[in-house]
């Protein structure tokens, strides 16, 4: 809503979310874990005035609470696409640490930048994503990595379209590589 400039829709949805959370949490301390970095960033901003509600991105939660308990079979290399949201929230280190748990080499393109998928804008204007990702896509296409990973589904769609490689959420790959 907000990123598209729909201020009134954003206000309606913000109120619906905060009202629902108030009803469910009843003012108690609660940690809310989200699995899309853009949602984590948006909720953190939305709930800033409610200190009893702590928003944690799933990659940060897994790094802090689960990673040390896993046995993981590593692959040679992964290509990692940090998202705008993981960057603005300051959690790229968590993303990179999870990637290092999966692979011996973590490749982030020298020309890494925003994929410009912007929610669903990349579906409507694919040329936007193609232009924004051209240099990093060329770097990715020149490599053979075992996995291509990120932390937000729309970024994964955009990067998959740009590179011709299948991008997946880092936690999906981590789950596949973890052994019991």
mmCIF file of N, CA and C in Angstrom, residues 28-121:
data_model
loop_
_atom_site.group_PDB
_atom_site.id
_atom_site.type_symbol
_atom_site.label_atom_id
_atom_site.label_comp_id
_atom_site.label_asym_id
_atom_site.label_seq_id
_atom_site.Cartn_x
_atom_site.Cartn_y
_atom_site.Cartn_z
ATOM 1 N N UNK A 28 0.676 -8.172 26.035
ATOM 2 C CA UNK A 28 1.798 -8.979 26.527
ATOM 3 C C UNK A 28 2.998 -8.859 25.592
ATOM 4 N N UNK A 29 4.182 -9.158 26.138
ATOM 5 C CA UNK A 29 5.400 -9.178 25.335
ATOM 6 C C UNK A 29 5.301 -10.318 24.326
ATOM 7 N N UNK A 30 5.439 -10.004 23.062
ATOM 8 C CA UNK A 30 5.340 -11.012 22.008
ATOM 9 C C UNK A 30 6.405 -10.739 20.952
ATOM 10 N N UNK A 31 7.020 -11.813 20.468
ATOM 11 C CA UNK A 31 7.938 -11.706 19.339
ATOM 12 C C UNK A 31 7.195 -12.162 18.097
ATOM 13 N N UNK A 32 7.209 -11.338 17.082
ATOM 14 C CA UNK A 32 6.556 -11.640 15.811
ATOM 15 C C UNK A 32 7.654 -11.951 14.807
ATOM 16 N N UNK A 33 7.648 -13.170 14.265
ATOM 17 C CA UNK A 33 8.655 -13.591 13.296
ATOM 18 C C UNK A 33 8.008 -13.597 11.916
ATOM 19 N N UNK A 34 8.627 -12.905 10.975
ATOM 20 C CA UNK A 34 8.098 -12.857 9.612
ATOM 21 C C UNK A 34 9.098 -13.477 8.645
ATOM 22 N N UNK A 35 8.583 -14.029 7.557
ATOM 23 C CA UNK A 35 9.461 -14.730 6.623
ATOM 24 C C UNK A 35 9.710 -13.971 5.319
ATOM 25 N N UNK A 36 9.402 -12.710 5.280
ATOM 26 C CA UNK A 36 9.720 -11.871 4.118
ATOM 27 C C UNK A 36 10.342 -10.587 4.645
ATOM 28 N N UNK A 37 11.549 -10.300 4.194
ATOM 29 C CA UNK A 37 12.276 -9.162 4.761
ATOM 30 C C UNK A 37 11.528 -7.840 4.602
ATOM 31 N N UNK A 38 10.798 -7.663 3.514
ATOM 32 C CA UNK A 38 10.054 -6.405 3.359
ATOM 33 C C UNK A 38 8.939 -6.299 4.394
ATOM 34 N N UNK A 39 8.321 -7.427 4.733
ATOM 35 C CA UNK A 39 7.286 -7.415 5.781
ATOM 36 C C UNK A 39 7.908 -7.120 7.142
ATOM 37 N N UNK A 40 9.071 -7.691 7.395
ATOM 38 C CA UNK A 40 9.758 -7.418 8.662
ATOM 39 C C UNK A 40 10.043 -5.933 8.802
ATOM 40 N N UNK A 41 10.550 -5.337 7.733
ATOM 41 C CA UNK A 41 10.851 -3.912 7.768
ATOM 42 C C UNK A 41 9.605 -3.068 7.960
ATOM 43 N N UNK A 42 8.549 -3.402 7.234
ATOM 44 C CA UNK A 42 7.300 -2.652 7.350
ATOM 45 C C UNK A 42 6.655 -2.781 8.716
ATOM 46 N N UNK A 43 6.644 -4.002 9.257
ATOM 47 C CA UNK A 43 6.056 -4.209 10.587
ATOM 48 C C UNK A 43 6.877 -3.528 11.676
ATOM 49 N N UNK A 44 8.189 -3.574 11.545
ATOM 50 C CA UNK A 44 9.051 -2.908 12.527
ATOM 51 C C UNK A 44 8.718 -1.421 12.580
ATOM 52 N N UNK A 45 8.573 -0.822 11.423
ATOM 53 C CA UNK A 45 8.220 0.605 11.346
ATOM 54 C C UNK A 45 6.818 0.845 11.908
ATOM 55 N N UNK A 46 5.878 0.010 11.512
ATOM 56 C CA UNK A 46 4.488 0.172 11.942
ATOM 57 C C UNK A 46 4.329 0.031 13.455
ATOM 58 N N UNK A 47 5.077 -0.901 14.047
ATOM 59 C CA UNK A 47 4.904 -1.216 15.467
ATOM 60 C C UNK A 47 5.938 -0.544 16.370
ATOM 61 N N UNK A 48 6.660 0.429 15.845
ATOM 62 C CA UNK A 48 7.713 1.102 16.620
ATOM 63 C C UNK A 48 7.192 1.703 17.922
ATOM 64 N N UNK A 49 5.948 2.117 17.945
ATOM 65 C CA UNK A 49 5.391 2.739 19.157
ATOM 66 C C UNK A 49 4.813 1.716 20.130
ATOM 67 N N UNK A 50 4.976 0.436 19.831
ATOM 68 C CA UNK A 50 4.450 -0.615 20.701
ATOM 69 C C UNK A 50 5.595 -1.534 21.132
ATOM 70 N N UNK A 51 6.340 -1.128 22.155
ATOM 71 C CA UNK A 51 7.549 -1.856 22.545
ATOM 72 C C UNK A 51 7.304 -3.292 23.009
ATOM 73 N N UNK A 52 6.082 -3.640 23.352
ATOM 74 C CA UNK A 52 5.803 -5.018 23.774
ATOM 75 C C UNK A 52 5.742 -5.972 22.575
ATOM 76 N N UNK A 53 5.716 -5.416 21.367
ATOM 77 C CA UNK A 53 5.703 -6.232 20.155
ATOM 78 C C UNK A 53 7.057 -6.116 19.464
ATOM 79 N N UNK A 54 7.802 -7.202 19.476
ATOM 80 C CA UNK A 54 9.141 -7.230 18.877
ATOM 81 C C UNK A 54 9.055 -7.963 17.544
ATOM 82 N N UNK A 55 9.445 -7.311 16.474
ATOM 83 C CA UNK A 55 9.437 -7.924 15.145
ATOM 84 C C UNK A 55 10.841 -8.422 14.838
ATOM 85 N N UNK A 56 10.935 -9.679 14.419
ATOM 86 C CA UNK A 56 12.214 -10.280 14.064
ATOM 87 C C UNK A 56 12.057 -10.948 12.708
ATOM 88 N N UNK A 57 12.971 -10.658 11.804
ATOM 89 C CA UNK A 57 12.963 -11.342 10.520
ATOM 90 C C UNK A 57 13.375 -12.796 10.737
ATOM 91 N N UNK A 58 12.810 -13.681 9.949
ATOM 92 C CA UNK A 58 13.071 -15.111 10.125
ATOM 93 C C UNK A 58 14.546 -15.461 9.980
ATOM 94 N N UNK A 59 15.275 -14.769 9.109
ATOM 95 C CA UNK A 59 16.696 -15.105 8.973
ATOM 96 C C UNK A 59 17.468 -14.753 10.238
ATOM 97 N N UNK A 60 17.103 -13.662 10.847
ATOM 98 C CA UNK A 60 17.735 -13.264 12.108
ATOM 99 C C UNK A 60 17.349 -14.243 13.219
ATOM 100 N N UNK A 61 16.090 -14.626 13.257
ATOM 101 C CA UNK A 61 15.610 -15.567 14.273
ATOM 102 C C UNK A 61 16.325 -16.915 14.146
ATOM 103 N N UNK A 62 16.429 -17.416 12.923
ATOM 104 C CA UNK A 62 17.090 -18.705 12.709
ATOM 105 C C UNK A 62 18.567 -18.610 13.066
ATOM 106 N N UNK A 63 19.218 -17.520 12.686
ATOM 107 C CA UNK A 63 20.632 -17.364 13.032
ATOM 108 C C UNK A 63 20.823 -17.374 14.548
ATOM 109 N N UNK A 64 19.977 -16.666 15.270
ATOM 110 C CA UNK A 64 20.131 -16.523 16.720
ATOM 111 C C UNK A 64 19.667 -17.741 17.514
ATOM 112 N N UNK A 65 18.672 -18.472 17.022
ATOM 113 C CA UNK A 65 18.028 -19.499 17.846
ATOM 114 C C UNK A 65 18.098 -20.928 17.321
ATOM 115 N N UNK A 66 18.406 -21.113 16.052
ATOM 116 C CA UNK A 66 18.294 -22.449 15.468
ATOM 117 C C UNK A 66 19.583 -22.932 14.813
ATOM 118 N N UNK A 67 20.300 -22.052 14.142
ATOM 119 C CA UNK A 67 21.452 -22.446 13.329
ATOM 120 C C UNK A 67 22.445 -23.324 14.080
ATOM 121 N N UNK A 68 22.780 -22.980 15.304
ATOM 122 C CA UNK A 68 23.785 -23.735 16.065
ATOM 123 C C UNK A 68 23.334 -25.157 16.390
ATOM 124 N N UNK A 69 22.048 -25.434 16.251
ATOM 125 C CA UNK A 69 21.517 -26.766 16.557
ATOM 126 C C UNK A 69 21.446 -27.669 15.329
ATOM 127 N N UNK A 70 21.810 -27.145 14.167
ATOM 128 C CA UNK A 70 21.679 -27.897 12.925
ATOM 129 C C UNK A 70 22.998 -28.506 12.479
ATOM 130 N N UNK A 71 22.907 -29.664 11.854
ATOM 131 C CA UNK A 71 24.026 -30.242 11.117
ATOM 132 C C UNK A 71 23.718 -29.978 9.652
ATOM 133 N N UNK A 72 24.667 -29.388 8.956
ATOM 134 C CA UNK A 72 24.400 -28.940 7.591
ATOM 135 C C UNK A 72 25.445 -29.502 6.640
ATOM 136 N N UNK A 73 24.969 -30.042 5.537
ATOM 137 C CA UNK A 73 25.847 -30.484 4.465
ATOM 138 C C UNK A 73 26.090 -29.286 3.558
ATOM 139 N N UNK A 74 27.355 -28.876 3.461
ATOM 140 C CA UNK A 74 27.672 -27.680 2.677
ATOM 141 C C UNK A 74 27.844 -28.001 1.194
ATOM 142 N N UNK A 75 27.544 -26.994 0.375
ATOM 143 C CA UNK A 75 27.827 -27.055 -1.051
ATOM 144 C C UNK A 75 29.033 -26.156 -1.320
ATOM 145 N N UNK A 76 29.523 -26.199 -2.556
ATOM 146 C CA UNK A 76 30.705 -25.414 -2.907
ATOM 147 C C UNK A 76 30.430 -23.914 -2.840
ATOM 148 N N UNK A 77 29.349 -23.462 -3.512
ATOM 149 C CA UNK A 77 29.112 -22.016 -3.546
ATOM 150 C C UNK A 77 27.636 -21.681 -3.713
ATOM 151 N N UNK A 78 27.275 -20.514 -3.210
ATOM 152 C CA UNK A 78 25.937 -19.958 -3.413
ATOM 153 C C UNK A 78 26.092 -18.509 -3.865
ATOM 154 N N UNK A 79 25.143 -18.070 -4.669
ATOM 155 C CA UNK A 79 25.060 -16.657 -5.037
ATOM 156 C C UNK A 79 23.988 -16.044 -4.151
ATOM 157 N N UNK A 80 24.336 -14.975 -3.478
ATOM 158 C CA UNK A 80 23.438 -14.351 -2.506
ATOM 159 C C UNK A 80 22.995 -12.971 -2.989
ATOM 160 N N UNK A 81 21.684 -12.741 -2.922
ATOM 161 C CA UNK A 81 21.137 -11.415 -3.239
ATOM 162 C C UNK A 81 20.558 -10.815 -1.966
ATOM 163 N N UNK A 82 21.317 -9.929 -1.280
ATOM 164 C CA UNK A 82 20.736 -9.214 -0.143
ATOM 165 C C UNK A 82 19.591 -8.338 -0.657
ATOM 166 N N UNK A 83 18.588 -8.146 0.146
ATOM 167 C CA UNK A 83 17.452 -7.335 -0.290
ATOM 168 C C UNK A 83 17.594 -5.908 0.224
ATOM 169 N N UNK A 84 16.810 -5.024 -0.345
ATOM 170 C CA UNK A 84 16.794 -3.638 0.155
ATOM 171 C C UNK A 84 16.378 -3.624 1.624
ATOM 172 N N UNK A 85 15.425 -4.485 1.969
ATOM 173 C CA UNK A 85 14.933 -4.512 3.352
ATOM 174 C C UNK A 85 15.969 -5.059 4.323
ATOM 175 N N UNK A 86 16.671 -6.151 3.955
ATOM 176 C CA UNK A 86 17.700 -6.660 4.870
ATOM 177 C C UNK A 86 18.806 -5.627 5.034
ATOM 178 N N UNK A 87 19.064 -4.879 3.981
ATOM 179 C CA UNK A 87 20.080 -3.825 4.041
ATOM 180 C C UNK A 87 19.625 -2.695 4.952
ATOM 181 N N UNK A 88 18.408 -2.212 4.753
ATOM 182 C CA UNK A 88 17.937 -1.080 5.567
ATOM 183 C C UNK A 88 17.734 -1.468 7.029
ATOM 184 N N UNK A 89 17.418 -2.742 7.293
ATOM 185 C CA UNK A 89 17.256 -3.191 8.680
ATOM 186 C C UNK A 89 18.592 -3.530 9.338
ATOM 187 N N UNK A 90 19.663 -3.564 8.547
ATOM 188 C CA UNK A 90 20.984 -3.868 9.097
ATOM 189 C C UNK A 90 21.177 -5.336 9.435
ATOM 190 N N UNK A 91 20.506 -6.232 8.705
ATOM 191 C CA UNK A 91 20.623 -7.664 9.022
ATOM 192 C C UNK A 91 21.272 -8.473 7.898
ATOM 193 N N UNK A 92 22.020 -7.794 7.018
ATOM 194 C CA UNK A 92 22.730 -8.544 5.978
ATOM 195 C C UNK A 92 23.758 -9.500 6.575
ATOM 196 N N UNK A 93 24.286 -9.172 7.750
ATOM 197 C CA UNK A 93 25.242 -10.083 8.390
ATOM 198 C C UNK A 93 24.558 -11.398 8.753
ATOM 199 N N UNK A 94 23.313 -11.356 9.199
ATOM 200 C CA UNK A 94 22.570 -12.592 9.493
ATOM 201 C C UNK A 94 22.352 -13.391 8.217
ATOM 202 N N UNK A 95 21.991 -12.696 7.155
ATOM 203 C CA UNK A 95 21.781 -13.346 5.863
ATOM 204 C C UNK A 95 23.070 -14.009 5.387
ATOM 205 N N UNK A 96 24.171 -13.291 5.489
ATOM 206 C CA UNK A 96 25.463 -13.825 5.062
ATOM 207 C C UNK A 96 25.904 -14.986 5.948
ATOM 208 N N UNK A 97 25.687 -14.899 7.249
ATOM 209 C CA UNK A 97 26.060 -15.996 8.147
ATOM 210 C C UNK A 97 25.288 -17.269 7.828
ATOM 211 N N UNK A 98 24.005 -17.145 7.498
ATOM 212 C CA UNK A 98 23.238 -18.328 7.100
ATOM 213 C C UNK A 98 23.784 -18.889 5.791
ATOM 214 N N UNK A 99 24.131 -18.014 4.862
ATOM 215 C CA UNK A 99 24.690 -18.467 3.588
ATOM 216 C C UNK A 99 26.020 -19.184 3.805
ATOM 217 N N UNK A 100 26.844 -18.675 4.723
ATOM 218 C CA UNK A 100 28.126 -19.322 5.026
ATOM 219 C C UNK A 100 27.930 -20.691 5.667
ATOM 220 N N UNK A 101 26.813 -20.889 6.327
ATOM 221 C CA UNK A 101 26.516 -22.199 6.911
ATOM 222 C C UNK A 101 26.153 -23.211 5.830
ATOM 223 N N UNK A 102 25.690 -22.726 4.694
ATOM 224 C CA UNK A 102 25.258 -23.578 3.588
ATOM 225 C C UNK A 102 26.393 -23.868 2.615
ATOM 226 N N UNK A 103 27.307 -22.902 2.429
ATOM 227 C CA UNK A 103 28.303 -23.023 1.360
ATOM 228 C C UNK A 103 29.690 -22.584 1.807
ATOM 229 N N UNK A 104 30.688 -23.170 1.144
ATOM 230 C CA UNK A 104 32.069 -22.772 1.401
ATOM 231 C C UNK A 104 32.346 -21.367 0.865
ATOM 232 N N UNK A 105 31.707 -21.027 -0.260
ATOM 233 C CA UNK A 105 31.883 -19.698 -0.851
ATOM 234 C C UNK A 105 30.522 -19.021 -0.975
ATOM 235 N N UNK A 106 30.447 -17.789 -0.523
ATOM 236 C CA UNK A 106 29.232 -16.981 -0.671
ATOM 237 C C UNK A 106 29.571 -15.843 -1.622
ATOM 238 N N UNK A 107 28.922 -15.858 -2.780
ATOM 239 C CA UNK A 107 29.189 -14.846 -3.798
ATOM 240 C C UNK A 107 28.088 -13.794 -3.800
ATOM 241 N N UNK A 108 28.487 -12.549 -3.569
ATOM 242 C CA UNK A 108 27.595 -11.398 -3.724
ATOM 243 C C UNK A 108 28.185 -10.584 -4.868
ATOM 244 N N UNK A 109 27.421 -10.385 -5.936
ATOM 245 C CA UNK A 109 27.976 -9.668 -7.088
ATOM 246 C C UNK A 109 28.563 -8.310 -6.703
ATOM 247 N N UNK A 110 29.670 -7.985 -7.334
ATOM 248 C CA UNK A 110 30.296 -6.678 -7.106
ATOM 249 C C UNK A 110 29.305 -5.558 -7.419
ATOM 250 N N UNK A 111 28.477 -5.784 -8.420
ATOM 251 C CA UNK A 111 27.489 -4.784 -8.835
ATOM 252 C C UNK A 111 26.125 -5.040 -8.220
ATOM 253 N N UNK A 112 26.116 -5.635 -7.027
ATOM 254 C CA UNK A 112 24.847 -5.893 -6.346
ATOM 255 C C UNK A 112 24.100 -4.586 -6.141
ATOM 256 N N UNK A 113 22.797 -4.684 -6.246
ATOM 257 C CA UNK A 113 21.942 -3.534 -5.978
ATOM 258 C C UNK A 113 20.496 -3.977 -5.948
ATOM 259 N N UNK A 114 19.625 -3.038 -5.788
ATOM 260 C CA UNK A 114 18.193 -3.304 -5.749
ATOM 261 C C UNK A 114 17.757 -3.989 -7.039
ATOM 262 N N UNK A 115 16.926 -5.012 -6.913
ATOM 263 C CA UNK A 115 16.430 -5.715 -8.099
ATOM 264 C C UNK A 115 15.289 -4.956 -8.768
ATOM 265 N N UNK A 116 14.758 -3.954 -8.103
ATOM 266 C CA UNK A 116 13.690 -3.090 -8.633
ATOM 267 C C UNK A 116 12.394 -3.838 -8.922
ATOM 268 N N UNK A 117 12.208 -4.999 -8.307
ATOM 269 C CA UNK A 117 10.935 -5.697 -8.493
ATOM 270 C C UNK A 117 9.833 -4.961 -7.740
ATOM 271 N N UNK A 118 10.194 -4.371 -6.612
ATOM 272 C CA UNK A 118 9.322 -3.446 -5.875
ATOM 273 C C UNK A 118 7.917 -3.987 -5.650
ATOM 274 N N UNK A 119 7.842 -5.060 -4.895
ATOM 275 C CA UNK A 119 6.527 -5.667 -4.634
ATOM 276 C C UNK A 119 6.053 -6.402 -5.860
ATOM 277 N N UNK A 120 5.183 -5.774 -6.636
ATOM 278 C CA UNK A 120 4.730 -6.401 -7.878
ATOM 279 C C UNK A 120 5.039 -5.549 -9.108
ATOM 280 N N UNK A 121 5.794 -4.494 -8.935
ATOM 281 C CA UNK A 121 6.107 -3.608 -10.073
ATOM 282 C C UNK A 121 6.856 -4.345 -11.176
#
